[in-house]
XYZ file of C-alpha atoms in Angstrom:
558
model
C 59.733 -68.528 44.296
C 58.852 -66.420 47.264
C 61.909 -64.224 46.708
C 61.179 -63.725 43.053
C 57.515 -62.786 43.634
C 58.262 -59.188 44.732
C 60.637 -58.699 41.791
C 57.981 -59.965 39.414
C 55.469 -57.602 40.926
C 57.878 -54.672 40.589
C 58.562 -55.555 36.938
C 54.866 -55.739 36.147
C 54.279 -52.445 37.897
C 57.098 -50.793 35.962
C 55.829 -52.120 32.631
C 52.338 -50.967 33.502
C 53.591 -47.482 34.381
C 55.527 -47.243 31.102
C 52.441 -48.299 29.115
C 50.330 -45.743 30.939
C 52.809 -42.973 30.115
C 53.004 -44.036 26.467
C 49.237 -44.135 26.191
C 48.936 -40.601 27.637
C 51.282 -38.995 25.094
C 48.742 -38.727 22.253
C 46.256 -37.156 24.620
C 48.694 -34.422 25.595
C 49.675 -33.972 21.977
C 46.083 -33.403 20.999
C 45.587 -30.839 23.770
C 48.839 -29.031 23.204
C 47.095 -26.426 20.989
C 43.937 -25.110 22.609
C 41.597 -23.409 20.115
C 41.119 -19.684 20.670
C 37.815 -17.936 19.941
C 37.309 -14.292 19.178
C 34.037 -14.352 21.094
C 34.521 -12.874 24.565
C 32.127 -15.205 26.327
C 33.498 -18.309 24.554
C 37.062 -17.301 25.536
C 36.020 -16.935 29.151
C 34.521 -20.424 29.102
C 37.713 -21.761 27.500
C 39.918 -20.240 30.200
C 37.730 -21.627 32.971
C 37.842 -25.126 31.412
C 41.654 -25.168 31.180
C 42.005 -23.790 34.685
C 39.875 -26.654 35.981
C 42.335 -29.102 34.449
C 45.287 -27.274 36.026
C 43.640 -27.383 39.413
C 43.274 -31.130 39.017
C 46.946 -31.457 38.130
C 48.155 -29.299 40.990
C 46.002 -30.869 43.632
C 47.067 -34.387 42.726
C 43.445 -35.525 42.998
C 40.477 -35.824 40.674
C 38.576 -32.780 39.401
C 34.850 -32.278 39.609
C 34.537 -32.181 35.828
C 36.141 -35.601 35.285
C 33.820 -38.145 33.743
C 32.867 -41.000 36.056
C 34.861 -39.624 39.001
C 33.556 -38.710 42.419
C 34.579 -35.812 44.557
C 36.448 -38.057 47.018
C 38.891 -39.324 44.349
C 37.382 -42.768 43.838
C 35.645 -43.862 40.619
C 32.245 -45.450 40.708
C 32.861 -47.409 37.472
C 36.398 -48.735 38.120
C 36.847 -52.249 36.717
C 39.134 -53.343 39.579
C 36.780 -52.078 42.257
C 35.315 -54.737 44.507
C 32.456 -54.416 46.831
C 33.634 -53.028 50.133
C 37.087 -52.024 48.835
C 38.456 -49.018 46.970
C 39.945 -49.262 43.513
C 43.086 -47.540 44.722
C 43.993 -50.220 47.263
C 43.108 -53.118 44.963
C 45.234 -51.704 42.145
C 48.142 -51.211 44.531
C 47.918 -54.720 45.864
C 47.620 -56.238 42.418
C 50.555 -54.431 40.775
C 52.790 -54.282 43.841
C 52.512 -50.513 44.138
C 51.581 -48.664 47.299
C 48.146 -47.212 47.591
C 49.501 -43.656 47.816
C 51.531 -43.939 44.627
C 48.674 -45.618 42.833
C 46.357 -42.872 43.956
C 48.886 -40.285 42.804
C 49.221 -41.888 39.413
C 45.492 -42.161 39.050
C 45.047 -38.603 40.166
C 47.495 -37.502 37.502
C 45.763 -39.523 34.810
C 42.425 -38.278 36.086
C 43.638 -34.716 35.770
C 44.818 -35.479 32.251
C 41.449 -36.870 31.310
C 39.777 -33.887 32.957
C 41.850 -31.459 30.936
C 41.046 -33.332 27.723
C 37.344 -33.481 28.471
C 37.354 -29.785 29.381
C 39.019 -28.862 26.133
C 36.539 -30.923 24.074
C 33.623 -29.218 25.772
C 35.242 -25.857 25.117
C 35.565 -26.630 21.411
C 31.813 -27.325 21.203
C 31.073 -24.113 23.100
C 33.298 -22.189 20.707
C 31.541 -23.777 17.719
C 28.140 -22.677 19.059
C 29.096 -19.243 20.356
C 31.274 -18.156 17.443
C 28.299 -16.710 15.495
C 29.417 -14.077 12.967
C 28.899 -10.663 14.553
C 26.620 -8.050 12.926
C 28.954 -6.302 10.502
C 28.596 -2.841 9.050
C 27.608 -4.257 5.654
C 24.824 -6.395 7.109
C 23.512 -3.437 9.124
C 23.464 -1.249 5.987
C 21.628 -4.001 4.143
C 19.073 -4.327 6.951
C 18.425 -0.564 7.070
C 18.124 -0.468 3.272
C 15.605 -3.303 3.360
C 13.519 -1.468 5.948
C 13.562 1.746 3.902
C 12.560 -0.119 0.734
C 9.775 -1.859 2.661
C 8.394 1.524 3.741
C 8.554 2.741 0.140
C 6.622 -0.314 -1.004
C 4.064 0.463 1.680
C 3.634 3.967 0.248
C 3.078 2.490 -3.207
C 0.497 0.103 -1.768
C -1.329 3.027 -0.166
C -1.285 4.972 -3.425
C -2.556 2.001 -5.441
C -5.298 1.246 -2.940
C -6.362 4.889 -2.884
C -6.644 4.833 -6.668
C -8.766 1.704 -6.395
C -11.092 3.503 -3.983
C -11.552 6.742 -5.915
C -10.715 6.198 -9.590
C -13.640 5.805 -12.047
C -13.452 2.024 -11.996
C -17.050 0.974 -11.493
C -18.719 0.711 -14.870
C -22.053 0.174 -13.145
C -21.843 3.605 -11.543
C -21.543 5.119 -15.004
C -24.436 2.989 -16.221
C -26.635 4.106 -13.343
C -25.878 7.747 -14.054
C -26.650 7.162 -17.710
C -30.023 5.667 -16.784
C -30.881 8.632 -14.541
C -29.840 11.305 -17.040
C -31.188 9.582 -20.142
C -34.571 8.885 -18.535
C -34.822 12.483 -17.364
C -33.948 13.873 -20.778
C -36.227 11.558 -22.753
C -39.260 12.102 -20.511
C -38.680 15.852 -20.460
C -38.363 15.943 -24.248
C -41.570 13.912 -24.690
C -43.481 16.123 -22.273
C -42.219 19.290 -23.947
C -43.087 17.987 -27.420
C -46.599 17.037 -26.334
C -47.201 20.403 -24.715
C -45.684 22.449 -27.561
C -47.223 20.553 -30.468
C -50.666 20.433 -28.872
C -50.691 24.163 -28.215
C -49.601 24.948 -31.765
C -52.138 22.524 -33.165
C -55.028 24.108 -31.268
C -53.855 27.719 -31.331
C -56.717 28.677 -33.654
C -59.283 26.581 -31.783
C -58.261 26.847 -28.150
C -61.679 25.863 -26.845
C -61.249 22.310 -28.182
C -57.701 21.891 -26.878
C -57.469 18.660 -24.837
C -56.699 19.689 -21.278
C -55.566 16.196 -20.301
C -52.641 16.384 -22.768
C -51.332 19.525 -21.085
C -51.684 17.941 -17.655
C -50.067 14.656 -18.721
C -47.161 16.449 -20.390
C -46.516 18.324 -17.148
C -46.680 15.081 -15.151
C -44.059 13.552 -17.456
C -41.712 16.401 -16.609
C -42.436 15.996 -12.887
C -41.607 12.275 -13.128
C -38.367 13.147 -14.952
C -37.368 15.461 -12.115
C -38.247 12.785 -9.557
C -36.022 10.215 -11.312
C -32.957 12.428 -11.297
C -33.573 13.468 -7.675
C -33.910 9.845 -6.593
C -30.703 9.003 -8.459
C -28.775 11.808 -6.765
C -30.088 10.809 -3.342
C -29.268 7.134 -3.890
C -25.741 7.761 -5.181
C -25.016 10.237 -2.393
C -26.228 7.751 0.222
C -24.088 5.006 -1.323
C -20.981 7.210 -1.348
C -21.581 8.251 2.263
C -21.940 4.601 3.244
C -18.656 3.733 1.546
C -16.860 6.641 3.220
C -18.270 5.678 6.616
C -17.040 2.117 6.140
C -13.592 3.324 5.026
C -13.329 5.604 8.042
C -14.375 2.768 10.339
C -11.531 0.534 9.152
C -9.008 3.396 8.916
C -8.864 3.693 5.118
C -10.342 7.160 4.751
C -8.431 9.914 2.982
C -7.261 11.644 6.181
C -5.937 8.372 7.612
C -3.961 7.796 4.413
C -2.371 11.221 4.719
C -1.386 10.868 8.384
C 0.029 7.377 7.835
C 1.934 8.580 4.768
C 3.587 11.327 6.801
C 4.657 8.794 9.428
C 6.084 6.465 6.772
C 7.984 9.276 5.045
C 9.464 10.395 8.379
C 10.553 6.804 9.045
C 12.158 6.566 5.584
C 14.038 9.828 6.124
C 15.368 8.582 9.458
C 16.470 5.262 7.934
C 18.230 7.066 5.081
C 20.066 9.268 7.619
C 21.173 6.212 9.602
C 22.316 4.540 6.414
C 24.265 7.632 5.323
C 26.186 7.645 8.628
C 27.197 4.014 8.151
C 28.167 4.650 4.535
C 30.457 7.510 5.603
C 32.379 5.058 7.786
C 32.972 2.619 4.909
C 36.773 2.293 4.347
C 36.624 0.901 0.796
C 36.245 3.846 -1.646
C 34.615 1.754 -4.392
C 32.065 0.259 -2.024
C 31.432 3.693 -0.530
C 30.798 5.158 -3.991
C 28.297 2.400 -4.794
C 26.498 2.782 -1.477
C 26.269 6.551 -1.920
C 24.804 6.039 -5.397
C 22.248 3.667 -3.898
C 21.394 6.325 -1.309
C 20.582 8.717 -4.160
C 18.327 6.075 -5.734
C 16.578 5.523 -2.403
C 16.015 9.265 -2.010
C 14.752 9.539 -5.575
C 12.267 6.696 -5.106
C 11.194 8.178 -1.776
C 10.391 11.521 -3.407
C 8.573 9.879 -6.311
C 6.519 7.703 -3.947
C 5.594 10.834 -1.994
C 4.579 12.605 -5.215
C 2.564 9.597 -6.392
C 0.710 9.216 -3.097
C 0.119 12.946 -2.912
C -1.380 12.899 -6.417
C -3.645 10.000 -5.417
C -4.672 11.877 -2.265
C -5.386 15.119 -4.159
C -7.295 13.235 -6.844
C -9.350 11.458 -4.177
C -10.226 14.788 -2.589
C -11.024 16.270 -6.005
C -13.164 13.358 -7.213
C -15.188 13.170 -4.038
C -15.669 16.931 -3.869
C -16.833 16.958 -7.498
C -19.225 14.084 -6.891
C -20.891 15.628 -3.861
C -21.043 19.022 -5.555
C -22.738 17.292 -8.472
C -25.286 15.685 -6.154
C -26.011 19.012 -4.456
C -26.003 21.121 -7.618
C -28.092 18.777 -9.754
C -30.398 18.131 -6.816
C -30.958 21.847 -6.189
C -31.538 22.496 -9.894
C -34.098 19.726 -10.181
C -35.863 20.667 -6.953
C -36.264 24.230 -8.194
C -37.328 23.198 -11.690
C -39.575 20.419 -10.429
C -41.343 22.734 -7.987
C -42.124 25.188 -10.795
C -43.394 22.448 -13.102
C -45.533 20.937 -10.344
C -47.006 24.360 -9.612
C -47.895 24.864 -13.274
C -49.488 21.408 -13.377
C -51.747 22.301 -10.467
C -52.629 25.632 -12.101
C -53.559 23.831 -15.322
C -55.723 21.312 -13.489
C -57.541 24.044 -11.564
C -57.952 26.332 -14.604
C -56.513 29.337 -12.840
C -55.576 32.572 -14.576
C -52.302 32.561 -16.601
C -50.354 34.777 -14.197
C -50.155 31.842 -11.774
C -47.892 30.098 -14.283
C -44.972 32.280 -13.230
C -43.353 29.646 -10.888
C -42.777 27.319 -13.826
C -41.415 30.146 -15.954
C -39.038 31.329 -13.255
C -37.926 27.773 -12.501
C -37.058 27.029 -16.127
C -35.420 30.437 -16.651
C -33.109 29.969 -13.654
C -32.316 26.262 -13.905
C -31.701 26.362 -17.659
C -28.411 28.295 -17.390
C -27.534 26.195 -14.337
C -27.832 23.040 -16.426
C -25.862 24.584 -19.303
C -22.798 25.294 -17.169
C -23.209 22.333 -14.784
C -20.365 20.167 -16.222
C -17.896 23.049 -16.064
C -18.918 24.025 -12.531
C -18.592 20.412 -11.370
C -15.069 20.256 -12.815
C -14.160 23.535 -11.164
C -15.454 22.269 -7.827
C -13.065 19.333 -8.094
C -10.168 21.595 -9.076
C -10.931 23.894 -6.156
C -10.771 20.945 -3.766
C -7.449 19.904 -5.323
C -5.988 23.399 -4.881
C -7.296 23.520 -1.338
C -5.560 20.222 -0.551
C -2.234 21.836 -1.506
C 0.960 19.758 -1.416
C 0.917 18.032 1.964
C 3.753 15.587 1.148
C 6.009 17.397 -1.352
C 5.895 21.008 -0.188
C 9.591 20.920 0.805
C 10.925 19.393 -2.412
C 10.828 20.652 -5.975
C 11.392 18.173 -8.796
C 9.661 16.597 -11.763
C 8.682 13.151 -10.553
C 7.406 12.043 -13.958
C 10.705 12.967 -15.623
C 12.712 11.363 -12.798
C 10.946 8.010 -13.208
C 10.096 7.842 -16.904
C 13.287 9.327 -18.380
C 16.079 9.019 -15.808
C 15.373 6.164 -13.415
C 16.344 3.270 -15.696
C 19.648 4.899 -16.651
C 20.456 5.745 -13.022
C 19.776 2.161 -11.996
C 21.905 0.822 -14.851
C 24.785 3.124 -13.907
C 24.564 1.868 -10.339
C 24.729 -1.768 -11.466
C 27.759 -1.005 -13.680
C 29.853 0.370 -10.811
C 32.986 -1.719 -10.052
C 31.872 -2.514 -6.506
C 28.524 -3.858 -7.744
C 30.283 -5.985 -10.353
C 32.641 -7.471 -7.760
C 30.124 -7.913 -4.942
C 26.597 -8.730 -6.050
C 25.308 -8.251 -2.498
C 25.656 -4.477 -2.916
C 23.138 -4.555 -5.776
C 20.902 -6.955 -3.860
C 17.800 -4.694 -3.969
C 17.978 -3.758 -7.664
C 15.107 -6.097 -8.554
C 12.894 -4.379 -5.968
C 13.899 -0.951 -7.319
C 12.850 -2.111 -10.784
C 9.430 -3.149 -9.441
C 9.010 0.249 -7.805
C 10.049 2.095 -10.959
C 7.644 0.078 -13.113
C 4.675 0.699 -10.801
C 5.485 4.408 -10.541
C 5.772 4.739 -14.324
C 2.366 3.082 -14.731
C 0.854 5.418 -12.157
C 2.253 8.472 -13.928
C 0.860 7.276 -17.258
C -2.597 6.897 -15.660
C -2.793 10.508 -14.543
C -5.669 12.252 -16.362
C -4.883 15.236 -18.514
C -7.136 18.216 -17.807
C -8.464 19.697 -21.087
C -7.458 23.301 -21.641
C -9.846 26.144 -22.437
C -13.193 26.766 -20.792
C -14.950 27.431 -24.113
C -13.674 24.173 -25.564
C -14.884 22.219 -22.557
C -18.338 23.827 -22.704
C -18.615 23.068 -26.419
C -17.561 19.508 -25.630
C -20.542 19.309 -23.292
C -22.830 20.408 -26.102
C -25.717 18.262 -24.904
C -25.917 19.953 -21.515
C -25.451 23.355 -23.150
C -28.264 22.780 -25.673
C -30.657 21.433 -23.064
C -29.941 24.267 -20.636
C -30.275 27.096 -23.154
C -33.558 25.793 -24.603
C -34.926 25.263 -21.104
C -34.148 28.881 -20.292
C -35.900 29.916 -23.526
C -38.953 27.875 -22.558
C -39.070 29.580 -19.170
C -38.861 33.019 -20.720
C -41.620 32.129 -23.209
C -43.786 30.958 -20.322
C -43.355 34.258 -18.476
C -43.993 36.285 -21.644
C -47.164 34.360 -22.488
C -48.468 34.539 -18.927
C -47.953 38.266 -18.421
C -47.965 39.785 -21.923
C -50.924 37.826 -23.289
C -53.142 37.152 -20.282
C -56.318 37.538 -22.362
C -55.038 36.677 -25.852
C -55.308 32.913 -25.730
C -54.175 32.373 -29.333
C -50.990 34.388 -28.789
C -50.375 32.644 -25.485
C -50.762 29.229 -27.120
C -48.314 30.183 -29.877
C -45.799 31.444 -27.320
C -46.129 28.371 -25.089
C -46.027 26.075 -28.122
C -42.832 27.580 -29.530
C -41.060 27.412 -26.178
C -42.163 23.811 -25.606
C -40.947 22.593 -29.004
C -37.615 24.411 -28.597
C -37.136 22.806 -25.196
C -38.021 19.406 -26.646
C -35.396 19.801 -29.380
C -32.768 20.818 -26.829
C -33.492 17.838 -24.595
C -33.425 15.560 -27.636
C -29.913 16.787 -28.396
C -28.938 16.273 -24.751
C -30.353 12.734 -24.779
C -28.525 11.977 -28.034
C -25.216 13.186 -26.555
C -25.762 11.161 -23.400
C -26.546 8.037 -25.409
C -23.602 8.572 -27.761
C -21.138 8.893 -24.884
C -22.508 5.810 -23.165
C -22.288 3.757 -26.355
C -18.679 4.858 -26.878
C -17.874 4.029 -23.253
C -19.428 0.565 -23.523
C -17.683 -0.193 -26.806
C -14.328 0.783 -25.346
C -15.054 -1.193 -22.197
C -15.885 -4.396 -24.043
C -13.070 -4.038 -26.575
C -10.488 -3.622 -23.840
C -9.177 -6.974 -22.544
C -10.017 -7.640 -18.939
C -6.383 -7.677 -17.820
C -5.879 -4.182 -19.305
C -8.805 -2.560 -17.537
C -7.909 -0.064 -14.855
C -9.182 -2.131 -11.945
C -7.341 -5.239 -13.151
C -4.124 -3.267 -13.666
C -4.281 -1.779 -10.174
C -5.101 -5.146 -8.610
C -2.142 -6.694 -10.428
C 0.076 -3.910 -9.094
C -1.153 -4.621 -5.567
C -0.286 -8.297 -5.984
C 3.232 -7.453 -7.219
C 3.806 -5.029 -4.335
C 2.523 -7.547 -1.782
C 4.876 -10.194 -3.160
C 7.825 -7.795 -3.039
C 7.079 -6.868 0.582
C 6.655 -10.506 1.617
C 10.096 -11.326 0.234
C 11.684 -8.253 1.783
C 10.299 -8.249 5.327
C 12.341 -11.217 6.673
C 15.499 -9.494 5.455
C 14.418 -6.249 7.122
C 13.741 -8.076 10.387
C 10.031 -7.218 10.384
């Protein structure tokens, strides 16, 4: 039995060695093909992991990356390890193998396990690091998204500028109606009282009621005060709004400077995109991308034209408004001063020649009132011409024709290109282009058409013309009566009476025209559904543009 014990130990050791070799074959088979990554950093990690396994194999000892192994070659979790003894010696004693050979075998198996563990770690590193690189197509798409985002920003600026300056506030129109209508009605009443009373008592001037003449003059003074207070209040309100806009950076000059920056950014993005498109190897894709570049340039130019029109209109509207405040204010100050002077003369019973201030005031301000609407329009047009073309001076094209007549067909031709049919990603921004085209078309349709012909416009403002001409006639009659008939009271009463009645008729016509226009405006306002009113339309456009930008900015990396 003692002689057979070593043989039995050798047989067990041999069987154990064979089983170990057989069990290691699948491991080597699995690691025979090491995955290769195209990523430079992942490949470097892969090479370092395999080299660690080779070092373990060459050294005949354990590697530092082996799981559960220590740097001295012994394992801290070995099943055969006893307290105070190494696993190597116990395994050798148990299987009849020397400690050196057992350590060598274990070192080899440890190296195998190290190589396998290293390769598994490398596969996970490759899976994490092998992120698709930024391709040319994705870079073109990103630049396109940024350019479209800037174009949407221009449309937002244009829409917001229209909201700030377009005639949207119906209450502003109602306030102006109240100022003008009150002025015209009170002036007409005062003129009728003065004229009819003088004609009634022309043959019995001594019994003429003085208080009626004084009260009629006070009515005219009150009418002047109402219109002056209205001008002052509206001017103060507009100045307050402009101060607030300037404080938050939404004044007209800030819009213009920001628009120039955005257009320069769009031009730079289009240039970058064109360089990438030139390097595209596929001719069909290149053709589609070049067509999209033309669409981008077309939208860019139309956005510039639209914002420029909004800027010019803002300058024109505000210039016309402030000219109106100044012009109407000056006219009413001059006319009111003359009427007040005549009222004082009447109260104090001074000689007729002191009535000249009222006559001069009416004679001068009458023609001013007659041509006031035309002069206010011309003041706005002058401001528009002075603004020039700050955004489209270097390009010449018909933006309305490009959007209304050609844009839809150009976009359809782009979508029908073979590359767009094969790869829908190329036509990814078509929906945004459609939104831009729709908003631009609506903006172009909102542009006001200036009526042609100065005579036609003056006749259209017949109320102002009638009131101004009859006021001038009343002033001339006042001067004639004061200087030509200083001692002929009957003649002076007839002259003053005729001028007063004529002025009353003229102001009645002016009041009727003012009332008629306000009634028409109110009827149109209330007949128009709320969602079709200009403010609602512009607010809806702002919501659509905000939604388009919100969906586009993550793609643009903003």
